mmCIF file of C-alpha atoms and ligand atoms in Angstrom:
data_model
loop_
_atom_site.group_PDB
_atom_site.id
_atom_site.type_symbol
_atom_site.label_atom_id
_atom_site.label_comp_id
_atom_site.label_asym_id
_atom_site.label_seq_id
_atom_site.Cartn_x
_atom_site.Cartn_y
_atom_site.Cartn_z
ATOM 1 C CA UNK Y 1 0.000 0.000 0.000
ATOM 2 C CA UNK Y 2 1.019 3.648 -0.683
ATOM 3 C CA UNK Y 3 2.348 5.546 2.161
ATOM 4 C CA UNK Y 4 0.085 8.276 3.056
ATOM 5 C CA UNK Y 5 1.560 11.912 1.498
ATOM 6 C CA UNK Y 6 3.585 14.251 4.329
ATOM 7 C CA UNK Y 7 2.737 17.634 3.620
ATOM 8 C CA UNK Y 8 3.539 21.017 5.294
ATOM 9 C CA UNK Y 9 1.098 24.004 5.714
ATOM 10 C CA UNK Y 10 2.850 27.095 6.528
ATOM 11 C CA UNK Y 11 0.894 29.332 8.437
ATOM 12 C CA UNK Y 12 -1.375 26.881 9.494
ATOM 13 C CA UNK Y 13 -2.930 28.135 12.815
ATOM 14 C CA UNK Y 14 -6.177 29.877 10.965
ATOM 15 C CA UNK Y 15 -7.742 30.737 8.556
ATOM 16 C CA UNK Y 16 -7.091 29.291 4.918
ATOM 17 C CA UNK Y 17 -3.874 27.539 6.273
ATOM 18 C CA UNK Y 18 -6.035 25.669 9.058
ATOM 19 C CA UNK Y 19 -8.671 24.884 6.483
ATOM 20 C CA UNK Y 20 -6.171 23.109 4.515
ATOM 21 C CA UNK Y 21 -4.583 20.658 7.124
ATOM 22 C CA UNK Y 22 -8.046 20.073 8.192
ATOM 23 C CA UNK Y 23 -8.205 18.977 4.747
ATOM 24 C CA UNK Y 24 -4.853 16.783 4.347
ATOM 25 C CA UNK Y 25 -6.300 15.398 8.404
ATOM 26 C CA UNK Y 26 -9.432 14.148 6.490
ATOM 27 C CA UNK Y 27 -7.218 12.835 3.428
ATOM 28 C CA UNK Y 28 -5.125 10.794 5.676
ATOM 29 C CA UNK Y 29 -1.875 12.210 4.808
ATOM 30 C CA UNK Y 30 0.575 13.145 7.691
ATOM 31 C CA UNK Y 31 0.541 16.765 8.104
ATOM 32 C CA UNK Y 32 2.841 19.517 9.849
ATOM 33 C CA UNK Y 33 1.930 22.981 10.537
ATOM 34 C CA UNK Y 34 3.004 25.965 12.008
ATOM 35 C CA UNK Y 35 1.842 28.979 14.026
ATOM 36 C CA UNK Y 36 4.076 32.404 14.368
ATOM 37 C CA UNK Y 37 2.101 34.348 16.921
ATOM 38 C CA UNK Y 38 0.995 32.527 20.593
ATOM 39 C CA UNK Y 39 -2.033 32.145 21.769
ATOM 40 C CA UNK Y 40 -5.238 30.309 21.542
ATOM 41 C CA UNK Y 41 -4.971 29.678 17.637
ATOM 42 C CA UNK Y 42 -1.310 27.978 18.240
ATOM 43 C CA UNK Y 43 -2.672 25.809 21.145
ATOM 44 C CA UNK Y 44 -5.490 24.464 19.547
ATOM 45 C CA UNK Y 45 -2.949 23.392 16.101
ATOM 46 C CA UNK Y 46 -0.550 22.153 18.726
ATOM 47 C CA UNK Y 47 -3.666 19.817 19.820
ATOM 48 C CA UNK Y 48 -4.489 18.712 16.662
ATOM 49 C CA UNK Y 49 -1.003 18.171 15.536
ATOM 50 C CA UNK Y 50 0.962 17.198 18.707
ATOM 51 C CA UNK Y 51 4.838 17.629 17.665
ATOM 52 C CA UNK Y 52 4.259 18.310 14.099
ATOM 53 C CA UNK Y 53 3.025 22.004 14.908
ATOM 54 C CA UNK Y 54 6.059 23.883 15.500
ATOM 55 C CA UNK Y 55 6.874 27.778 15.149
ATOM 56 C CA UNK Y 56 7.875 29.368 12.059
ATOM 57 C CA UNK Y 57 8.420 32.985 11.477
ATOM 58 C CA UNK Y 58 9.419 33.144 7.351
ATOM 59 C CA UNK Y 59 10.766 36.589 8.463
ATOM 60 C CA UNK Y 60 13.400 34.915 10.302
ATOM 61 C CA UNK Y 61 15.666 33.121 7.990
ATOM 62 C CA UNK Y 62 16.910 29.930 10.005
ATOM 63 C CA UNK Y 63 13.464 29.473 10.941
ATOM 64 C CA UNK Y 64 12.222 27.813 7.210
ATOM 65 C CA UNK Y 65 15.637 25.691 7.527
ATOM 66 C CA UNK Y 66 14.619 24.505 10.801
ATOM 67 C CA UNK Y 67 11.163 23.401 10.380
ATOM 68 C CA UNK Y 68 11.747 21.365 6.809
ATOM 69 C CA UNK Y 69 14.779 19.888 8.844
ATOM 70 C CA UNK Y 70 12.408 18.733 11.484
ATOM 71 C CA UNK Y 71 9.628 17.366 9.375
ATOM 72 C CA UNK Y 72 12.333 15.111 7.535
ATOM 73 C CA UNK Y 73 13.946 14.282 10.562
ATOM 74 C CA UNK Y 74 10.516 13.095 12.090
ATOM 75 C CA UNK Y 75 8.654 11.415 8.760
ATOM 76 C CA UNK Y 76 11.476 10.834 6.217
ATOM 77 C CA UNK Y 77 10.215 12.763 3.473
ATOM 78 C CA UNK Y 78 8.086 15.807 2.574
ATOM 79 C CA UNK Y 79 5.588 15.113 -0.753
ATOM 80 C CA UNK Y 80 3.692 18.863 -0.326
ATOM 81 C CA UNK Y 81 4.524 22.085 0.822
ATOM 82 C CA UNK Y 82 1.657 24.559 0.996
ATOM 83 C CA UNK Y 83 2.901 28.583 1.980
ATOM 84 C CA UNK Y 84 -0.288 30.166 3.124
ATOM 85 C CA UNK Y 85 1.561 32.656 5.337
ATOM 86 C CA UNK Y 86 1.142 36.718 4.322
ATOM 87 C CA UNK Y 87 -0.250 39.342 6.405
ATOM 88 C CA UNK Y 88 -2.849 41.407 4.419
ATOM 89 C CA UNK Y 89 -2.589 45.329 4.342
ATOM 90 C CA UNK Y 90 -5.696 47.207 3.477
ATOM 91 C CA UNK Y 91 -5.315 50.490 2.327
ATOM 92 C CA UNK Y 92 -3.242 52.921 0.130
ATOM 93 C CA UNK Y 93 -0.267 53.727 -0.976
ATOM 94 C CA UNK Y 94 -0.429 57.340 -0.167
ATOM 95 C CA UNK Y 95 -1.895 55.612 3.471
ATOM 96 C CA UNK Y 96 1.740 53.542 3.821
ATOM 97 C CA UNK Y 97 4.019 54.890 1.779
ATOM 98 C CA UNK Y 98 6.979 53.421 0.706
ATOM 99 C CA UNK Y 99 7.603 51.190 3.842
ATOM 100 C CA UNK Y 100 4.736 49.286 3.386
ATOM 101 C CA UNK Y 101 6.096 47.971 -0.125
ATOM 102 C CA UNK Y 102 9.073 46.982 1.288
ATOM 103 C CA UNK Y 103 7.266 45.023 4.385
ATOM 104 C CA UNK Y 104 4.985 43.289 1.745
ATOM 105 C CA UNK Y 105 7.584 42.565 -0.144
ATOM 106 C CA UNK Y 106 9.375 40.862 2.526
ATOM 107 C CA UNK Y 107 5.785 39.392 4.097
ATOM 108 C CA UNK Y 108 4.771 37.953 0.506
ATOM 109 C CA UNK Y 109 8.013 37.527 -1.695
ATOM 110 C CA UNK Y 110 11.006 36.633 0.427
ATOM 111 C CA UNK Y 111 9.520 34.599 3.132
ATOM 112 C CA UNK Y 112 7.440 32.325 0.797
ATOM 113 C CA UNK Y 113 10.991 31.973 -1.227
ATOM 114 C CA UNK Y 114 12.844 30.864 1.944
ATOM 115 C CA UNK Y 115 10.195 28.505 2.822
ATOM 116 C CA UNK Y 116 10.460 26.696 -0.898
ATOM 117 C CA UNK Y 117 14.433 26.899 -0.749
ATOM 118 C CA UNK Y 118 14.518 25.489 2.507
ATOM 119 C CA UNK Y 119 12.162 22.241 1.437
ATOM 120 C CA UNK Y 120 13.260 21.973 -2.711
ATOM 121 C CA UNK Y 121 16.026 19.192 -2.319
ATOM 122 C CA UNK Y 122 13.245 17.585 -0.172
ATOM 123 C CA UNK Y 123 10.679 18.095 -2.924
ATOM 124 C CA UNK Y 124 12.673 17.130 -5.667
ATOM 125 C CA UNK Y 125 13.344 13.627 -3.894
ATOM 126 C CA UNK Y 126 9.722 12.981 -3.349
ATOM 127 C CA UNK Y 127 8.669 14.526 -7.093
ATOM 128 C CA UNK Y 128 6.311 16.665 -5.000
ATOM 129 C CA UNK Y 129 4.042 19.669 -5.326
ATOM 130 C CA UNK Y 130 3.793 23.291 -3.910
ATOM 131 C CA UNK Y 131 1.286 25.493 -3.405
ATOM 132 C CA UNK Y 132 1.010 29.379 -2.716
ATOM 133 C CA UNK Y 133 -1.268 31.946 -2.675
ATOM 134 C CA UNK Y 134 -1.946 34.985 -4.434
ATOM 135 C CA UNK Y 135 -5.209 37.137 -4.515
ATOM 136 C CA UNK Y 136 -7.753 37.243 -7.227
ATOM 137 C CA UNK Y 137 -6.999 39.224 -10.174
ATOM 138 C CA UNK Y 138 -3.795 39.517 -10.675
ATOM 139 C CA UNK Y 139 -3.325 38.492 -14.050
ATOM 140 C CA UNK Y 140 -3.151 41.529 -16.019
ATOM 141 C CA UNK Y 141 -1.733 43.841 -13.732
ATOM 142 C CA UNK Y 142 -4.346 46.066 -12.245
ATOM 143 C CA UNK Y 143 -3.915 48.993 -10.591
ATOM 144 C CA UNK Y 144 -5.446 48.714 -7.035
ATOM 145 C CA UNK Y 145 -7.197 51.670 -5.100
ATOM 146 C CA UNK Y 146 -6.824 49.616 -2.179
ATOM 147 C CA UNK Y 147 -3.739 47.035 -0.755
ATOM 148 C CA UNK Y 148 -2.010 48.009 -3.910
ATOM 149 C CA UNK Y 149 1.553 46.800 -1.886
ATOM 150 C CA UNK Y 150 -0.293 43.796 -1.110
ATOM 151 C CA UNK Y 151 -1.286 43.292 -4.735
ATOM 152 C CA UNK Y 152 2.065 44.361 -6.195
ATOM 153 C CA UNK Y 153 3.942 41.882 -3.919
ATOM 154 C CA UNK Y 154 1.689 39.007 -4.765
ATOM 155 C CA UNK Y 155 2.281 39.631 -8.563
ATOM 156 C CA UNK Y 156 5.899 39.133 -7.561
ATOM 157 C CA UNK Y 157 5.178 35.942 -6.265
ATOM 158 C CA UNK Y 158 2.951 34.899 -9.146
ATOM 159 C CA UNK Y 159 6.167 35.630 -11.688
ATOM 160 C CA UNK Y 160 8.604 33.210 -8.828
ATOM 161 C CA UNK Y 161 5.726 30.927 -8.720
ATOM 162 C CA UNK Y 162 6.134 30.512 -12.515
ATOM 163 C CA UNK Y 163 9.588 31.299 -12.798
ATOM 164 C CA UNK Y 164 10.412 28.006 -10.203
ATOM 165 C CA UNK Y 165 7.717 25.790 -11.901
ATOM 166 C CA UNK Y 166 9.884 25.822 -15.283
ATOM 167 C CA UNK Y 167 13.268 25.386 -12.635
ATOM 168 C CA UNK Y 168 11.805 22.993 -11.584
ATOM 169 C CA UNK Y 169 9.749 21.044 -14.297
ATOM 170 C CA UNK Y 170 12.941 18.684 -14.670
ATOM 171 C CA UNK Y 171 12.957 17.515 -11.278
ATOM 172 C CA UNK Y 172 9.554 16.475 -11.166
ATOM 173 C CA UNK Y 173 8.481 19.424 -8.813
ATOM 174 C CA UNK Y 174 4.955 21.326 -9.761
ATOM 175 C CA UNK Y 175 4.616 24.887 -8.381
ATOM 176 C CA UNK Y 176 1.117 26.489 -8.550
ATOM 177 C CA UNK Y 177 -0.568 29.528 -6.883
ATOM 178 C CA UNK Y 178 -4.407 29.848 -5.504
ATOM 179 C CA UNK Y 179 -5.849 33.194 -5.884
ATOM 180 C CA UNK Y 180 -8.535 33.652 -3.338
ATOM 181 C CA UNK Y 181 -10.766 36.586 -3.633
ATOM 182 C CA UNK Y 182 -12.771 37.195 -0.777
ATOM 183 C CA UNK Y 183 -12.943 34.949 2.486
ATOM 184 C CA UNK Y 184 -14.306 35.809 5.861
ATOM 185 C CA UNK Y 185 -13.036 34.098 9.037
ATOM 186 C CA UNK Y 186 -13.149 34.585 11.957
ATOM 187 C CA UNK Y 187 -9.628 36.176 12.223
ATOM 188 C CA UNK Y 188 -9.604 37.436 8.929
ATOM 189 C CA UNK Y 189 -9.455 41.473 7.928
ATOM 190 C CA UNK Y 190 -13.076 43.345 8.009
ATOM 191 C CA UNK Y 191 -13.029 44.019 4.773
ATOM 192 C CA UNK Y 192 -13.968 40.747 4.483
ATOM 193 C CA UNK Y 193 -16.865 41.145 5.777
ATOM 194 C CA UNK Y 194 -17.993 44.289 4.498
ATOM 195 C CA UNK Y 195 -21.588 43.893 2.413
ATOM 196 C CA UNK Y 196 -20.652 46.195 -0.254
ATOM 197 C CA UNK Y 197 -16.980 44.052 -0.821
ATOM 198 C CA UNK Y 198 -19.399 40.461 -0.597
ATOM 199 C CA UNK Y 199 -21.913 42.079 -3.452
ATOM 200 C CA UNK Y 200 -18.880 42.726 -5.856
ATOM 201 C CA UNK Y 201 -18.930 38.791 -5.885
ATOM 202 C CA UNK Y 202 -20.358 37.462 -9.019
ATOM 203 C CA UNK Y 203 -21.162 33.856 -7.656
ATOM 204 C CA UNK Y 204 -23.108 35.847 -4.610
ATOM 205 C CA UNK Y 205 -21.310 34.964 -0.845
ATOM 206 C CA UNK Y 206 -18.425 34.593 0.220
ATOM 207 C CA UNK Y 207 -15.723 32.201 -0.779
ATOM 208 C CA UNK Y 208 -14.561 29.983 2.736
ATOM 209 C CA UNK Y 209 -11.374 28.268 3.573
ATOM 210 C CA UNK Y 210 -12.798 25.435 2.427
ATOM 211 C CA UNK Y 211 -13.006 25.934 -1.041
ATOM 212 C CA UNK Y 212 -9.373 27.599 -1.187
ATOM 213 C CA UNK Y 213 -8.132 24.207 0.980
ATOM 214 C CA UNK Y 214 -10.246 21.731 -1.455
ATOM 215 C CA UNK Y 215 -8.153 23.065 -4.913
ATOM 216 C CA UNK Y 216 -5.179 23.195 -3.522
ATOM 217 C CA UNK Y 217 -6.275 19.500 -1.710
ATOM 218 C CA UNK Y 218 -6.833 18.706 -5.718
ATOM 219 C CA UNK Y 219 -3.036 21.058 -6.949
ATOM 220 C CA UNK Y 220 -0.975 18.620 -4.720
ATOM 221 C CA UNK Y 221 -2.987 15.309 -6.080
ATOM 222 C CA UNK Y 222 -1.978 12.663 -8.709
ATOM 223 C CA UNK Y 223 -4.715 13.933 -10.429
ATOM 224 C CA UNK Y 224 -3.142 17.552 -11.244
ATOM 225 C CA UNK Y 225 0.207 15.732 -11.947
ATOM 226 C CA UNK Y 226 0.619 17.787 -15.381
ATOM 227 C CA UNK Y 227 -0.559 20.929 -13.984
ATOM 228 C CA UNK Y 228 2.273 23.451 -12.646
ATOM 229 C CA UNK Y 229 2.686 27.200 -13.086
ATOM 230 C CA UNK Y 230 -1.000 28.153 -13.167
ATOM 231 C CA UNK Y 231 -2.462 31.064 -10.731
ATOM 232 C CA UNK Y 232 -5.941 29.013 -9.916
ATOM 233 C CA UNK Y 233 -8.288 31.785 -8.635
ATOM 234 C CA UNK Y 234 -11.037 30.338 -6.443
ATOM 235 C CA UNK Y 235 -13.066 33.685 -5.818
ATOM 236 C CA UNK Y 236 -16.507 33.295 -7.372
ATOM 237 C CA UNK Y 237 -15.696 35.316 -10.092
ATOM 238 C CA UNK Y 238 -14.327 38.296 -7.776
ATOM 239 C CA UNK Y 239 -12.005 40.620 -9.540
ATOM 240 C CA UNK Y 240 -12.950 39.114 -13.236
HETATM 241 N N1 NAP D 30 -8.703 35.753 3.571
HETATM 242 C C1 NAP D 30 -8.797 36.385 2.389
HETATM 243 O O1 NAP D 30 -9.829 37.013 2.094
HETATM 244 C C2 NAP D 30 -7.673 36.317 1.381
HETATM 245 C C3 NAP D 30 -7.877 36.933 0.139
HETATM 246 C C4 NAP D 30 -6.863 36.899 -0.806
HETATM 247 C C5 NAP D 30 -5.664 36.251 -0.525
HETATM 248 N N2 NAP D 30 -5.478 35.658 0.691
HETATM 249 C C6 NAP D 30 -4.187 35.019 0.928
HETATM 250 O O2 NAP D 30 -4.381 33.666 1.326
HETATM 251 C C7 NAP D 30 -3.416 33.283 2.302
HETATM 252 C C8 NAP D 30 -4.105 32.819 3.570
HETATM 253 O O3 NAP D 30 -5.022 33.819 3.962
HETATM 254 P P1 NAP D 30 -5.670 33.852 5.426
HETATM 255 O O4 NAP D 30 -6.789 34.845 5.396
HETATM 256 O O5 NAP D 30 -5.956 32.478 5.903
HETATM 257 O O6 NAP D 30 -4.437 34.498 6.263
HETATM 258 P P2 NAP D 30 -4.320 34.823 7.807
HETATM 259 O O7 NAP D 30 -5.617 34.681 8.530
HETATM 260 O O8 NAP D 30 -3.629 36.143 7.898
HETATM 261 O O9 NAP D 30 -3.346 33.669 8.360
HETATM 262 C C9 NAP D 30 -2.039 33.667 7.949
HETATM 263 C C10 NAP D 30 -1.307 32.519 8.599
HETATM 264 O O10 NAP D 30 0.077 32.667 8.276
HETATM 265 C C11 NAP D 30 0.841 32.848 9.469
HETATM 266 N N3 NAP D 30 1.852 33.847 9.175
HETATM 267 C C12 NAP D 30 1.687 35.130 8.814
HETATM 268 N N4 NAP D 30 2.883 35.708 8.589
HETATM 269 C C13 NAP D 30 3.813 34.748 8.801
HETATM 270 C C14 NAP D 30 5.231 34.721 8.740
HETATM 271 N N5 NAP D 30 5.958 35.822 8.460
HETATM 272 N N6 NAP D 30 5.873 33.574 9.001
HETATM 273 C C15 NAP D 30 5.183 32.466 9.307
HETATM 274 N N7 NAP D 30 3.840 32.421 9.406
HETATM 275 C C16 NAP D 30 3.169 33.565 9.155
HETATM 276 C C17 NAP D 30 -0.148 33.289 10.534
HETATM 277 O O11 NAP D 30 0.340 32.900 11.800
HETATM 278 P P3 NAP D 30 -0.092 33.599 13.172
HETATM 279 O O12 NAP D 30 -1.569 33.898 13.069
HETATM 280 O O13 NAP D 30 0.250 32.576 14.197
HETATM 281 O O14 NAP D 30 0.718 34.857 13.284
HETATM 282 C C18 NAP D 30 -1.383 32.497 10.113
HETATM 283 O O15 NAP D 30 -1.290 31.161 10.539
HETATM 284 C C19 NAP D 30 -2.522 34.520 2.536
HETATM 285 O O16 NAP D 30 -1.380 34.431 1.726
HETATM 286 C C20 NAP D 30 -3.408 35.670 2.069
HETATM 287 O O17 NAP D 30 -2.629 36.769 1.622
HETATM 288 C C21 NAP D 30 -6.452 35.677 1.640
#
């Protein structure tokens, strides 16, 4: 018999992240996940999880190192990476200014990248998948009135994203982003939440951390084993 899949959800203590190793939980793979801030959401992954929940600030470069390290270390291999870490910023550019780009930057681009360097021998050896996220409509370069250093870094991401799924096309590694447009939870920005955003949605309500955590569920699958460099945007039509 197979053995099940060991995958790793970064940022896993809420939200889309959680949603996604309740997902892998129900699959029956063998899943690690971690939590950056204490508190009540790290407890209750450290419950589910037992020792495979472990800190992980991407801003902090030995701490990517340390976790892939300890996931090998503990189950051998690592078959799935998912990155679903990235603090939102509402707002403007006039709001922020020129600092915020370079935090987003840092929050959305180099953090994600240290994460995927830190596991890629690992994922070549185990002809594995990643997964990342991006935000609905980024595919023709809008400009944004609002979280326009959000959006800018994520299109950054979406060129690595494709940039690492050629790299890595040879080695049997598929790289893939979800865009998710609009999904409440309970520790999620406002915004989220605000009527006027949720009526902009073509496919009316809001998309949950379910849906983003069933396609990428489906992105890390034998049955998406030609698909790599696509940015999959499961929104209900938001931002088309
Ligand atoms: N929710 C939406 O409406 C929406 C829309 C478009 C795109 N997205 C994208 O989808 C992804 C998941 O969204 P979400 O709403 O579930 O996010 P979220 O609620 O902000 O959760 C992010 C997770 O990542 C962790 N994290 C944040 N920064 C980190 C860092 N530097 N190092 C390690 N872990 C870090 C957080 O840990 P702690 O909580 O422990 O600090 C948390 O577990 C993000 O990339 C987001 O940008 C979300």
């Amino acid at each position: 018999m197979a053995q099940p899949p060991v995958v790793l959800v970064v940022g896993a203590s809420r939200g889309i992240g959680a949603a996604c190793v309740d997902e892998f939980l129900r699959l029956g793979a063998v899943v690690h996940g971690t939590w950056r801030s204490p508190g009540a959401n790290a407890e209750h992954l450290q419950s589910r999880l037992g020792a495979r929940a472990r800190r992980c600030d991407l801003g902090a470069p030995a701490d990517a190192r340390a976790v892939i390290e300890a996931v090998v270390a503990l189950d051998g291999r690592l078959d799935a990476l998912v990155v679903a870490a990235g603090d939102y910023l509402p707002g403007t550019l006039e709001d922020h200014g020129s600092a915020s780009i370079e935090a987003q930057l840092a929050a959305q681009v180099v953090g994600p990248a240290r994460a995927f360097e830190a596991a890629r021998t690992h994922l070549r050896a185990a002809r594995g998948a990643v997964v990342f996220f991006g935000v609905a409509g980024l595919e023709g370069l809008r400009g944004r009135r609002r979280s326009a250093a959000y959006c800018a870094a994520k299109s950054a991401l979406l060129v690595l994203v494709r940039s690492w799924s050629l790299e890595e096309a040879t080695h049997g590694v598929r790289v893939n982003m979800v865009s998710p447009g609009v999904v409440p939870h309970p520790d999620a920005d406002p915004e989220t939440l605000d009527p006027a955003v949720l009526a902009r949605v073509p496919l009316l309500g809001a998309t949950t951390p379910g849906d983003l955590a069933n396609a990428v569920r489906w992105l890390c699958s034998t049955e998406a084993r030609h698909v790599t460099g696509v940015d999959l945007p499961v929104a209900g039509g938001f931002a088309l």
